[in-house]
């Protein structure tokens, strides 16, 4: 996380589910995002079953990942890749920020319609 200072526009730890925590960034920033499910790092067993709705839900909305989710300008992509290489820590591009206020997730060019975004502290 410290290596991203000055490169990332935002950053959050994923503890309540990727969609829920990324949703906090998007709401505060008044932007949206388009994610590619196939790009998300996950266990090989899950990768093989991403076509199943309950696996999609677990990968996107399951909690306690304790990974960082961050946004950064495209112009910083090469520098971020160098950081990943130097630290021997995979940093994965999973999508892009959009001007539309929606959070969209795609799997093989098909938009997913998810009902559960993750843990909600206020529900």
PDB file of C-alpha atoms in Angstrom:
ATOM      1  CA  UNK A   1       0.000   0.000   0.000  1.00  0.00           C
ATOM      2  CA  UNK A   2       2.748   2.473   0.846  1.00  0.00           C
ATOM      3  CA  UNK A   3       4.331   1.996  -2.578  1.00  0.00           C
ATOM      4  CA  UNK A   4       1.098   3.259  -4.178  1.00  0.00           C
ATOM      5  CA  UNK A   5       1.326   6.702  -2.548  1.00  0.00           C
ATOM      6  CA  UNK A   6       1.273   9.331  -5.260  1.00  0.00           C
ATOM      7  CA  UNK A   7       0.152   6.775  -7.865  1.00  0.00           C
ATOM      8  CA  UNK A   8      -3.264   5.611  -6.688  1.00  0.00           C
ATOM      9  CA  UNK A   9      -6.276   7.907  -6.503  1.00  0.00           C
ATOM     10  CA  UNK A  10      -8.010   5.741  -3.914  1.00  0.00           C
ATOM     11  CA  UNK A  11      -7.442   2.556  -1.940  1.00  0.00           C
ATOM     12  CA  UNK A  12      -9.491   0.361   0.391  1.00  0.00           C
ATOM     13  CA  UNK A  13      -8.981  -2.989   2.064  1.00  0.00           C
ATOM     14  CA  UNK A  14     -11.396  -5.670   0.940  1.00  0.00           C
ATOM     15  CA  UNK A  15     -12.944  -7.116   4.064  1.00  0.00           C
ATOM     16  CA  UNK A  16     -16.681  -6.861   3.360  1.00  0.00           C
ATOM     17  CA  UNK A  17     -16.516  -8.183  -0.214  1.00  0.00           C
ATOM     18  CA  UNK A  18     -14.985  -6.650  -3.328  1.00  0.00           C
ATOM     19  CA  UNK A  19     -18.231  -5.178  -4.636  1.00  0.00           C
ATOM     20  CA  UNK A  20     -19.197  -3.664  -1.285  1.00  0.00           C
ATOM     21  CA  UNK A  21     -15.795  -2.139  -0.595  1.00  0.00           C
ATOM     22  CA  UNK A  22     -15.195  -0.910  -4.145  1.00  0.00           C
ATOM     23  CA  UNK A  23     -18.720   0.482  -3.965  1.00  0.00           C
ATOM     24  CA  UNK A  24     -17.595   2.755  -1.109  1.00  0.00           C
ATOM     25  CA  UNK A  25     -14.844   4.233  -3.298  1.00  0.00           C
ATOM     26  CA  UNK A  26     -17.219   4.699  -6.218  1.00  0.00           C
ATOM     27  CA  UNK A  27     -19.926   6.343  -4.113  1.00  0.00           C
ATOM     28  CA  UNK A  28     -17.552   8.853  -2.534  1.00  0.00           C
ATOM     29  CA  UNK A  29     -15.926   9.592  -5.909  1.00  0.00           C
ATOM     30  CA  UNK A  30     -19.269   9.783  -7.748  1.00  0.00           C
ATOM     31  CA  UNK A  31     -18.067   7.421 -10.489  1.00  0.00           C
ATOM     32  CA  UNK A  32     -18.763   3.867 -11.611  1.00  0.00           C
ATOM     33  CA  UNK A  33     -16.652   0.895 -12.629  1.00  0.00           C
ATOM     34  CA  UNK A  34     -16.660  -1.944 -15.094  1.00  0.00           C
ATOM     35  CA  UNK A  35     -15.057  -5.152 -13.799  1.00  0.00           C
ATOM     36  CA  UNK A  36     -14.070  -8.283 -15.679  1.00  0.00           C
ATOM     37  CA  UNK A  37     -14.829 -11.350 -13.558  1.00  0.00           C
ATOM     38  CA  UNK A  38     -12.232 -13.420 -15.415  1.00  0.00           C
ATOM     39  CA  UNK A  39      -9.523 -10.935 -14.355  1.00  0.00           C
ATOM     40  CA  UNK A  40     -10.113 -11.346 -10.630  1.00  0.00           C
ATOM     41  CA  UNK A  41      -7.449 -13.307  -8.825  1.00  0.00           C
ATOM     42  CA  UNK A  42      -8.954 -16.316  -7.078  1.00  0.00           C
ATOM     43  CA  UNK A  43      -8.232 -19.946  -6.323  1.00  0.00           C
ATOM     44  CA  UNK A  44      -7.841 -22.231  -9.346  1.00  0.00           C
ATOM     45  CA  UNK A  45     -10.915 -24.222  -8.287  1.00  0.00           C
ATOM     46  CA  UNK A  46     -13.006 -21.061  -8.402  1.00  0.00           C
ATOM     47  CA  UNK A  47     -11.510 -19.973 -11.746  1.00  0.00           C
ATOM     48  CA  UNK A  48     -12.731 -23.220 -13.292  1.00  0.00           C
ATOM     49  CA  UNK A  49     -16.265 -22.637 -11.984  1.00  0.00           C
ATOM     50  CA  UNK A  50     -16.794 -18.916 -12.593  1.00  0.00           C
ATOM     51  CA  UNK A  51     -19.788 -19.758 -14.781  1.00  0.00           C
ATOM     52  CA  UNK A  52     -21.717 -20.821 -11.651  1.00  0.00           C
ATOM     53  CA  UNK A  53     -23.740 -18.026  -9.986  1.00  0.00           C
ATOM     54  CA  UNK A  54     -22.872 -19.073  -6.419  1.00  0.00           C
ATOM     55  CA  UNK A  55     -19.152 -19.063  -7.270  1.00  0.00           C
ATOM     56  CA  UNK A  56     -19.505 -15.623  -8.874  1.00  0.00           C
ATOM     57  CA  UNK A  57     -21.234 -14.420  -5.725  1.00  0.00           C
ATOM     58  CA  UNK A  58     -18.498 -15.852  -3.473  1.00  0.00           C
ATOM     59  CA  UNK A  59     -15.682 -14.283  -5.501  1.00  0.00           C
ATOM     60  CA  UNK A  60     -17.341 -10.876  -5.851  1.00  0.00           C
ATOM     61  CA  UNK A  61     -19.172 -10.467  -2.558  1.00  0.00           C
ATOM     62  CA  UNK A  62     -17.474 -12.826  -0.135  1.00  0.00           C
ATOM     63  CA  UNK A  63     -15.613 -11.077   2.647  1.00  0.00           C
ATOM     64  CA  UNK A  64     -12.439 -11.267   4.677  1.00  0.00           C
ATOM     65  CA  UNK A  65     -10.138 -11.135   1.645  1.00  0.00           C
ATOM     66  CA  UNK A  66      -7.836  -8.554   3.252  1.00  0.00           C
ATOM     67  CA  UNK A  67      -6.473  -7.491  -0.096  1.00  0.00           C
ATOM     68  CA  UNK A  68      -6.190  -3.911  -1.277  1.00  0.00           C
ATOM     69  CA  UNK A  69      -8.408  -2.565  -4.020  1.00  0.00           C
ATOM     70  CA  UNK A  70      -7.167   0.666  -5.547  1.00  0.00           C
ATOM     71  CA  UNK A  71      -7.797   2.953  -8.482  1.00  0.00           C
ATOM     72  CA  UNK A  72      -5.053   4.626 -10.441  1.00  0.00           C
ATOM     73  CA  UNK A  73      -4.767   6.575 -13.681  1.00  0.00           C
ATOM     74  CA  UNK A  74      -3.864   4.633 -16.820  1.00  0.00           C
ATOM     75  CA  UNK A  75      -0.671   6.688 -17.121  1.00  0.00           C
ATOM     76  CA  UNK A  76       0.625   5.023 -13.917  1.00  0.00           C
ATOM     77  CA  UNK A  77       0.125   1.467 -15.165  1.00  0.00           C
ATOM     78  CA  UNK A  78       3.787   0.839 -16.080  1.00  0.00           C
ATOM     79  CA  UNK A  79       5.040   2.219 -12.762  1.00  0.00           C
ATOM     80  CA  UNK A  80       2.568   0.060 -10.854  1.00  0.00           C
ATOM     81  CA  UNK A  81       3.712  -2.990 -12.821  1.00  0.00           C
ATOM     82  CA  UNK A  82       7.315  -2.192 -11.860  1.00  0.00           C
ATOM     83  CA  UNK A  83       6.284  -2.027  -8.195  1.00  0.00           C
ATOM     84  CA  UNK A  84       4.576  -5.395  -8.576  1.00  0.00           C
ATOM     85  CA  UNK A  85       7.754  -6.875 -10.064  1.00  0.00           C
ATOM     86  CA  UNK A  86      10.056  -5.307  -7.472  1.00  0.00           C
ATOM     87  CA  UNK A  87       7.961  -6.498  -4.547  1.00  0.00           C
ATOM     88  CA  UNK A  88       7.239  -9.854  -6.185  1.00  0.00           C
ATOM     89  CA  UNK A  89       3.615  -9.142  -5.345  1.00  0.00           C
ATOM     90  CA  UNK A  90       0.916  -9.626  -7.973  1.00  0.00           C
ATOM     91  CA  UNK A  91      -1.079  -6.467  -8.639  1.00  0.00           C
ATOM     92  CA  UNK A  92      -3.952  -7.282 -10.957  1.00  0.00           C
ATOM     93  CA  UNK A  93      -5.943  -4.948 -13.182  1.00  0.00           C
ATOM     94  CA  UNK A  94      -9.537  -6.097 -12.760  1.00  0.00           C
ATOM     95  CA  UNK A  95     -11.412  -3.350 -14.572  1.00  0.00           C
ATOM     96  CA  UNK A  96     -11.750   0.347 -15.146  1.00  0.00           C
ATOM     97  CA  UNK A  97     -13.389   3.374 -13.569  1.00  0.00           C
ATOM     98  CA  UNK A  98     -16.227   4.846 -15.619  1.00  0.00           C
ATOM     99  CA  UNK A  99     -18.050   8.163 -15.511  1.00  0.00           C
ATOM    100  CA  UNK A 100     -21.399   6.386 -15.214  1.00  0.00           C
ATOM    101  CA  UNK A 101     -22.372   5.863 -11.587  1.00  0.00           C
ATOM    102  CA  UNK A 102     -22.975   2.118 -11.964  1.00  0.00           C
ATOM    103  CA  UNK A 103     -20.820  -0.804 -10.904  1.00  0.00           C
ATOM    104  CA  UNK A 104     -20.964  -3.348 -13.710  1.00  0.00           C
ATOM    105  CA  UNK A 105     -19.426  -6.824 -13.742  1.00  0.00           C
ATOM    106  CA  UNK A 106     -18.915  -8.793 -16.944  1.00  0.00           C
ATOM    107  CA  UNK A 107     -18.148 -12.448 -17.559  1.00  0.00           C
ATOM    108  CA  UNK A 108     -17.285 -13.336 -21.169  1.00  0.00           C
ATOM    109  CA  UNK A 109     -18.779 -10.026 -22.424  1.00  0.00           C
ATOM    110  CA  UNK A 110     -22.066 -10.754 -20.631  1.00  0.00           C
ATOM    111  CA  UNK A 111     -23.147  -8.406 -17.868  1.00  0.00           C
ATOM    112  CA  UNK A 112     -23.904 -10.155 -14.585  1.00  0.00           C
ATOM    113  CA  UNK A 113     -26.883  -9.165 -12.472  1.00  0.00           C
ATOM    114  CA  UNK A 114     -25.835  -9.669  -8.878  1.00  0.00           C
ATOM    115  CA  UNK A 115     -28.139  -9.233  -5.935  1.00  0.00           C
ATOM    116  CA  UNK A 116     -25.658  -9.426  -3.079  1.00  0.00           C
ATOM    117  CA  UNK A 117     -22.818  -6.891  -2.963  1.00  0.00           C
ATOM    118  CA  UNK A 118     -21.174  -8.048   0.273  1.00  0.00           C
ATOM    119  CA  UNK A 119     -21.480  -7.528   4.003  1.00  0.00           C
ATOM    120  CA  UNK A 120     -23.507  -4.458   5.001  1.00  0.00           C
ATOM    121  CA  UNK A 121     -22.810  -3.146   8.508  1.00  0.00           C
ATOM    122  CA  UNK A 122     -26.112  -1.283   8.549  1.00  0.00           C
ATOM    123  CA  UNK A 123     -28.499  -3.958   7.304  1.00  0.00           C
TER     124      UNK A 123
END
